[in-house]
C-alpha positions as a Python dict, from the first residue, in 0.01 Angstrom:
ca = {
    (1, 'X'): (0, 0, 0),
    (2, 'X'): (250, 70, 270),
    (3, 'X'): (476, 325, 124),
    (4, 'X'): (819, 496, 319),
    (5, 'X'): (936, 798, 207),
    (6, 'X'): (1247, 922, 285),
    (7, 'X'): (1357, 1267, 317),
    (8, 'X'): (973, 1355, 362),
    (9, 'X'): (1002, 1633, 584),
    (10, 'X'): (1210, 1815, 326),
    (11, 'X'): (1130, 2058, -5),
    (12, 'X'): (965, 1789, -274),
    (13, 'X'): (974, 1495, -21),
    (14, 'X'): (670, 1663, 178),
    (15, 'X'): (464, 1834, -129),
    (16, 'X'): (466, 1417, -232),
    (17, 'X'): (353, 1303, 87),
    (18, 'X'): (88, 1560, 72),
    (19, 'X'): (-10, 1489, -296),
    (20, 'X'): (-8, 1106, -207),
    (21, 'X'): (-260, 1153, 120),
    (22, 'X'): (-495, 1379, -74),
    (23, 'X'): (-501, 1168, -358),
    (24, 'X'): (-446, 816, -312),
    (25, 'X'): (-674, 671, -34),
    (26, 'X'): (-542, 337, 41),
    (27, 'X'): (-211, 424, 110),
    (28, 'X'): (-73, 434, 448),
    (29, 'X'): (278, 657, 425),
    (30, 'X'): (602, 658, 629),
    (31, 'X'): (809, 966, 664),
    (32, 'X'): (1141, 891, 734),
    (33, 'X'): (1336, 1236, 804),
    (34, 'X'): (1656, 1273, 1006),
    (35, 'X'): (1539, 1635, 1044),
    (36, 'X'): (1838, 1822, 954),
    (37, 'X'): (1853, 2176, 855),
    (38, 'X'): (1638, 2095, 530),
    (39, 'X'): (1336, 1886, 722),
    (40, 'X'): (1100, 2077, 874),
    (41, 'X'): (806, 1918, 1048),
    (42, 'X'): (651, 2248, 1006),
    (43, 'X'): (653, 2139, 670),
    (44, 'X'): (414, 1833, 743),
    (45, 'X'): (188, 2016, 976),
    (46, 'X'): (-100, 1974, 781),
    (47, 'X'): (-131, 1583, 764),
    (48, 'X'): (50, 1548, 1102),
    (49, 'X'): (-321, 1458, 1214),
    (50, 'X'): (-396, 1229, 999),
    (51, 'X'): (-410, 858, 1052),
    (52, 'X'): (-280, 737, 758),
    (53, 'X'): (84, 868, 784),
    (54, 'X'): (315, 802, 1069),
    (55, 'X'): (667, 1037, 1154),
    (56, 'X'): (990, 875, 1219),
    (57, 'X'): (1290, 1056, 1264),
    (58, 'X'): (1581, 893, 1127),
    (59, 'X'): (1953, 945, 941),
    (60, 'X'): (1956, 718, 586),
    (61, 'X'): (2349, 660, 697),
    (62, 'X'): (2229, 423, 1001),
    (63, 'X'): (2138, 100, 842),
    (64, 'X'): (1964, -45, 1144),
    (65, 'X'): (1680, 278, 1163),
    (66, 'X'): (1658, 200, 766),
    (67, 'X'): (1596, -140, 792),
    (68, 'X'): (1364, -90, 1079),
    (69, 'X'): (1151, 170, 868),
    (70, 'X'): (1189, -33, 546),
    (71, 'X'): (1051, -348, 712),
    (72, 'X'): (673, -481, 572),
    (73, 'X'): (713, -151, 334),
    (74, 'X'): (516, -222, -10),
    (75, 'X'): (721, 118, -192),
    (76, 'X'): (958, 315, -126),
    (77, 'X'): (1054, 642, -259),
    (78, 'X'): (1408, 828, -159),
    (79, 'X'): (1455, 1172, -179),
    (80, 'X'): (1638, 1177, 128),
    (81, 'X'): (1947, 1356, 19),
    (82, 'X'): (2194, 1718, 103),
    (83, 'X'): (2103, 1889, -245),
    (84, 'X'): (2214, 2283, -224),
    (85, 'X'): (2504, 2290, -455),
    (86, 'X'): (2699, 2571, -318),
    (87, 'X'): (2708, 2395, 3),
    (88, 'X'): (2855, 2075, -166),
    (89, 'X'): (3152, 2357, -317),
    (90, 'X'): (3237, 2458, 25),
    (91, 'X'): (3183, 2120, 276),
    (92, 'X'): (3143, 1810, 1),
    (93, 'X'): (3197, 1512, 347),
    (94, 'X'): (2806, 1517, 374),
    (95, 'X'): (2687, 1487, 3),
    (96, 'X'): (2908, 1175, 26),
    (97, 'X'): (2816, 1010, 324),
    (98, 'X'): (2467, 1090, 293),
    (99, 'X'): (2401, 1106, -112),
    (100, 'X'): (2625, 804, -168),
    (101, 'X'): (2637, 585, 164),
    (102, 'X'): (2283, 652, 279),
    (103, 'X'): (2135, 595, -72),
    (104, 'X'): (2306, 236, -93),
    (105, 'X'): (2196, 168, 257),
    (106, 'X'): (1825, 233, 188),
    (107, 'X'): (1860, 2, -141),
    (108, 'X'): (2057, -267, -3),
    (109, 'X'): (1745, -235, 347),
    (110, 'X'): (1484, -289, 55),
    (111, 'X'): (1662, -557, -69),
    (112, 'X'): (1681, -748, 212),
    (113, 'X'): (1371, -662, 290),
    (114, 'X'): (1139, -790, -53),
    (115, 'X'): (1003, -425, -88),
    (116, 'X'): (885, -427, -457),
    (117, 'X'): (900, -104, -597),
    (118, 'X'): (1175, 148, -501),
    (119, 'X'): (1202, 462, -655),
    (120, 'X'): (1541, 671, -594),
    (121, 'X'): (1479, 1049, -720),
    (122, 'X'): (1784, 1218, -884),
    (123, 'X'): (1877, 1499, -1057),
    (124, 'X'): (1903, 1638, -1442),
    (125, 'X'): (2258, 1799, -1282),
    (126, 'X'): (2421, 1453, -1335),
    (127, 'X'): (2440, 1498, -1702),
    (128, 'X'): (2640, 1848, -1672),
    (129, 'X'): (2612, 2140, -1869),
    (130, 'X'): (2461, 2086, -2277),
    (131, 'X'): (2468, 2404, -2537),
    (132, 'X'): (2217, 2300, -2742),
    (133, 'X'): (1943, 1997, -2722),
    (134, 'X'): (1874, 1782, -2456),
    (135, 'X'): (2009, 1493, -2225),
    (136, 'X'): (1806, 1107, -2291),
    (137, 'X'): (1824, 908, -1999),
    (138, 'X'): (2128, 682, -2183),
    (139, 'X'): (2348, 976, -2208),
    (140, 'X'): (2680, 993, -2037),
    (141, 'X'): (2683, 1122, -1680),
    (142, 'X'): (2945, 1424, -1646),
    (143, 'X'): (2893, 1603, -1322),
    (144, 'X'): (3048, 1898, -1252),
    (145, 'X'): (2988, 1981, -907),
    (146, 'X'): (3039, 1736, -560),
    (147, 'X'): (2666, 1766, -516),
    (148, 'X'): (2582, 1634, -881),
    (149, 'X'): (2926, 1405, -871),
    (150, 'X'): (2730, 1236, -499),
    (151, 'X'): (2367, 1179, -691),
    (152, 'X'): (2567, 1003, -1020),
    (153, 'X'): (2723, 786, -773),
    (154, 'X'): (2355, 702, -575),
    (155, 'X'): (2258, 686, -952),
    (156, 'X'): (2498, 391, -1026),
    (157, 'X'): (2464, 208, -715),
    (158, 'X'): (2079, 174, -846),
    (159, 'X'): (2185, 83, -1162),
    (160, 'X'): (2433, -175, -999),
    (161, 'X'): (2187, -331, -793),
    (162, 'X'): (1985, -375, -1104),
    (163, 'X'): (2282, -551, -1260),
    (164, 'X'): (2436, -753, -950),
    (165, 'X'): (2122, -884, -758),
    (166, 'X'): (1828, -814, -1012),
    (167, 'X'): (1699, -593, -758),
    (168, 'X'): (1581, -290, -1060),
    (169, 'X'): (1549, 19, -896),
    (170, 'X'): (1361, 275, -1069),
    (171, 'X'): (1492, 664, -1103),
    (172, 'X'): (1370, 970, -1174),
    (173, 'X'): (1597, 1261, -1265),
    (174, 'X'): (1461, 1582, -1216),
    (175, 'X'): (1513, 1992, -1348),
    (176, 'X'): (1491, 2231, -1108),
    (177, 'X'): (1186, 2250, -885),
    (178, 'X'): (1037, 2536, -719),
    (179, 'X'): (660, 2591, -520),
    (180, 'X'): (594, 2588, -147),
    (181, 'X'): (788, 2477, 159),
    (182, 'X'): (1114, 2559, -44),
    (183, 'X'): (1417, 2607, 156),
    (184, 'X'): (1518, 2977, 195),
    (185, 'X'): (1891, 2906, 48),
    (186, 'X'): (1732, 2801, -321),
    (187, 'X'): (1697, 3081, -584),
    (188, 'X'): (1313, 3084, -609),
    (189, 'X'): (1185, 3153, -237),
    (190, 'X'): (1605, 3328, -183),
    (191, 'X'): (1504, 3598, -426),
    (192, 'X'): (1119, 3625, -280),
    (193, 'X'): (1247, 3677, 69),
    (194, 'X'): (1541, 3882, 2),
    (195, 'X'): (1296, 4132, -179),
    (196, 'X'): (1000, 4052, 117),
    (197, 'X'): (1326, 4129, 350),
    (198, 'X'): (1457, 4426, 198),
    (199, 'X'): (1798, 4291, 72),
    (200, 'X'): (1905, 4289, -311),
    (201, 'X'): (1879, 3978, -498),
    (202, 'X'): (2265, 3864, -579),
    (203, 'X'): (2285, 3700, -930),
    (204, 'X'): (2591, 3463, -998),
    (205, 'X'): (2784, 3610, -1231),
    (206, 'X'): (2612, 3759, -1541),
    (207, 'X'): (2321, 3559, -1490),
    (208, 'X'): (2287, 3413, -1834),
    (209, 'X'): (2250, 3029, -1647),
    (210, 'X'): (1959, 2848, -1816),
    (211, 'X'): (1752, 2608, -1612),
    (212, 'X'): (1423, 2414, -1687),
    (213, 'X'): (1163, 2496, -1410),
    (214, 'X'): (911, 2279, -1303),
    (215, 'X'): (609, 2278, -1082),
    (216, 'X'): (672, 2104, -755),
    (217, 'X'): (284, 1979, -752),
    (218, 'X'): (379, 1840, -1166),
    (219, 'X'): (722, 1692, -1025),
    (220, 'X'): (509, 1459, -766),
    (221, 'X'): (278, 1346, -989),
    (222, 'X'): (521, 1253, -1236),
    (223, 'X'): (713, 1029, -908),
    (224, 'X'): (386, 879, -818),
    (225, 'X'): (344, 770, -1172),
    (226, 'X'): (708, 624, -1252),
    (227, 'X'): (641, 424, -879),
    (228, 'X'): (315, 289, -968),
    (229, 'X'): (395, 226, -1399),
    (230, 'X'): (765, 250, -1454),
    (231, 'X'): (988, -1, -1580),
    (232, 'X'): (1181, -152, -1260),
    (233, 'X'): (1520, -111, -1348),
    (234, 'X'): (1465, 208, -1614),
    (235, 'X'): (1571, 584, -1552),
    (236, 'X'): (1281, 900, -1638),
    (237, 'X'): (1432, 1244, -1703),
    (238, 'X'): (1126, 1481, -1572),
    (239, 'X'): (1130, 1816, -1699),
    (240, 'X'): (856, 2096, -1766),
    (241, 'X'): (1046, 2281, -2054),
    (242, 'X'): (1001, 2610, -1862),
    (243, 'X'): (1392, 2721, -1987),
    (244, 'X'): (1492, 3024, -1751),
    (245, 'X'): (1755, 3252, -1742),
    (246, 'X'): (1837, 3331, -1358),
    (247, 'X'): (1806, 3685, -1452),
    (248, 'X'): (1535, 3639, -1594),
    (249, 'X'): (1352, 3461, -1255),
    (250, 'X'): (1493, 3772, -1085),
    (251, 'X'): (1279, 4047, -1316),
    (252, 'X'): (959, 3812, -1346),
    (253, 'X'): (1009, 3819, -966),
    (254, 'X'): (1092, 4175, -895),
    (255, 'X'): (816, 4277, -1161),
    (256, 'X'): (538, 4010, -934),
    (257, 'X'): (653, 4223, -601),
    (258, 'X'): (647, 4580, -771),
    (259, 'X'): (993, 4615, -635),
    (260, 'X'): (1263, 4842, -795),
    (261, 'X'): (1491, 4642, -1078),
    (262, 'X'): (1775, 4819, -907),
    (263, 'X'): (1740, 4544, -645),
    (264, 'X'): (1912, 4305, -893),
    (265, 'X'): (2272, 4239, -832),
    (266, 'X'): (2539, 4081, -977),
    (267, 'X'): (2800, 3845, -775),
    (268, 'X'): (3114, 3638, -817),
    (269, 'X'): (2983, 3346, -981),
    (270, 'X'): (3054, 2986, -813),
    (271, 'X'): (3322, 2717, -896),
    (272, 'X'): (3206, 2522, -1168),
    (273, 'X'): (2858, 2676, -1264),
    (274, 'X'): (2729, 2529, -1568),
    (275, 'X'): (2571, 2734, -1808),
    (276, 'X'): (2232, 2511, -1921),
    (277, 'X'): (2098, 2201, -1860),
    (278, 'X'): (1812, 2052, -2044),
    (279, 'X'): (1672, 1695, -2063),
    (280, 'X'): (1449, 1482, -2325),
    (281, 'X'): (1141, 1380, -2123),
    (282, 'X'): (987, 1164, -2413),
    (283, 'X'): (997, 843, -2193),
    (284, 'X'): (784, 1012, -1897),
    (285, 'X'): (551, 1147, -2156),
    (286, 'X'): (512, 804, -2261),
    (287, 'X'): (372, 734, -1959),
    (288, 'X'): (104, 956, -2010),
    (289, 'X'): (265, 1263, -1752),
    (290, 'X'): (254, 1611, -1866),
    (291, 'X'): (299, 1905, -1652),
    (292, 'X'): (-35, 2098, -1579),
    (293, 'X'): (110, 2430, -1436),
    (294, 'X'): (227, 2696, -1650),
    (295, 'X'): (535, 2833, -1542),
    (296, 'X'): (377, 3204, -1448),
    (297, 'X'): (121, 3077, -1274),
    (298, 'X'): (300, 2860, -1114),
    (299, 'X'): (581, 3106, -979),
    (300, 'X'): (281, 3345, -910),
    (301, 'X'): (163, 3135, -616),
    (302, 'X'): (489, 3039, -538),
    (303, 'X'): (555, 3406, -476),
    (304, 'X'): (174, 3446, -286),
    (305, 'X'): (296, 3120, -69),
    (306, 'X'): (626, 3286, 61),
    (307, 'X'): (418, 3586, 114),
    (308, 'X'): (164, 3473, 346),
    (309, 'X'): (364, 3235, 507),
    (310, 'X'): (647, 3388, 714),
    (311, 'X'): (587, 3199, 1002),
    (312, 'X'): (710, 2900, 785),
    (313, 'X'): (1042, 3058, 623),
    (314, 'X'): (1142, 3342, 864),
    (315, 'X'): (1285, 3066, 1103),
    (316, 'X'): (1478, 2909, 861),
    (317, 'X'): (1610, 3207, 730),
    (318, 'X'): (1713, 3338, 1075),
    (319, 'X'): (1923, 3015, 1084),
    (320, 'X'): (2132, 2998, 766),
    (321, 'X'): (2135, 3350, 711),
}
């Protein structure tokens, strides 16, 4: 199989090209990265050698570098995509152009193109905020921020192509990920390097915000598996059931570091923050995907990670502050 990932220099894109070298011999993969503040090639450094995967630096909103890199492709899988939320709040123009335009110009490349199996990875976010139970993959999508609002649109676009030119896309929407080669701005590897760092770890609002955590390593496999057996044309919600309180990710990671609780503070929450978000992952488990990680052990060598690799996040974090 020749396989193009997009957006594989950044946070989950490169942990799957990893997984995918290590574990799946006869494919040759593509990383297609435009390399902005969120792709690292530092990130990659490990498989830069080997002869199986291939670099190409390119932007998902130029449709002739997409349809160059999408050309005699078998699979592809997009994560390509601006994702930090509170950068969507305060600049939304490039969660559009790249969320929305770039994800219809890598479908409508495959199209053209006869690549089989495309697999566009979204978000649980597109559902908005639920009090109690969880979102099915039928539910309504009610987005509440322009990050979330850019992924339901890339969301319907695959959907449309589906409907329009029985081209079925598959999707995955995922819960919040965390594990190495994080960016610096996300909570996990923020509140790790604030403490590493010496700074207090600033809490939106009264922290009460519940989130489902999940394994980057269990996230890939689960992508791998809804490219290789999913539906064409069907939506999986992927979720470990890990439900967090932010505060509660700040003690577990304050009490990991032996640092003093006093290093917890509280912020002005952002515009728009929803309180929970939870999905039904019964179709996934279906497929015969269940995460492996438990969530302490997990964050406990996401914590070791950050730790012993400052050379990796130290650079980014002298850049976006």
């Amino acid at each position: 199989m020749r396989l193009v990932v997009t957006g594989g220099a950044g946070f989950i894109g490169s942990n799957f090209v990893r997984w995918v070298l290590r574990t799946q011999p006869d494919v040759a993969v593509t990383t297609f990265d435009a390399l902005t503040y969120a792709g690292n090639l530092a990130s990659l450094a490990d498989v830069a050698d080997d002869p199986r995967h291939t670099f190409v630096q390119g932007d998902v909103r130029d449709a002739a570098a997409v349809a160059r890199a999408v050309d005699g492709a078998d699979a592809v899988v997009h994560f390509a995509a601006e994702s930090h939320v509170d950068r969507s709040i305060d600049a939304p123009d490039a969660f559009l152009s790249t969320n929305v335009t770039g994800a219809g110009l890598v479908f409508e490349a495959c199209r053209r193109a006869g690549v089989e199996r495309v697999l566009h990875v979204s978000t649980d976010e597109v559902y908005g905020p639920i009090t109690t139970g969880a979102f099915a993959e039928a539910d309504r999508l009610q987005p509440s921020s322009p990050y979330a609002a850019s992924k339901a649109g890339a969301d319907l676009l695959a959907q449309a192509y589906t409907t329009t030119y029985d081209f079925p896309i598959l999707v995955t929407r995922t819960t919040n990920n965390f594990g190495a080669y994080q960016h610096p701005e996300k909570l996990i590897p923020r509140f790790v390097t604030n403490l590493l760092n010496g700074e207090d770890l600033p809490v939106y609002g009264d922290g009460a915000q519940i989130r489902d955590w999940t394994a980057v390593d269990d996230n890939v496999r689960a992508h791998w598996l809804v490219l290789t057996e999913g539906e064409p044309g069907t939506v999986y919600n992927i979720g470990a059931g890990n439900e967090r309180t932010s505060l509660d990710i700040a003690h577990a990671i304050v009490a990991a570091l032996d640092a003093d609780p006093d290093r917890i503070t509280h912020v002005t929450d952002r515009p728009g923050h929803d309180r929970r978000y939870a999905v039904d992952t019964a179709r996934i488990r279906a497929l015969g995907w269940r995460p492996e990680r438990t969530f302490d052990d997990a964050l406990a060598d996401t914590i070791a990670w950050y730790r012993d690799n400052e050379a990796w996040w130290r650079p980014l974090r002298d850049v976006s502050g």
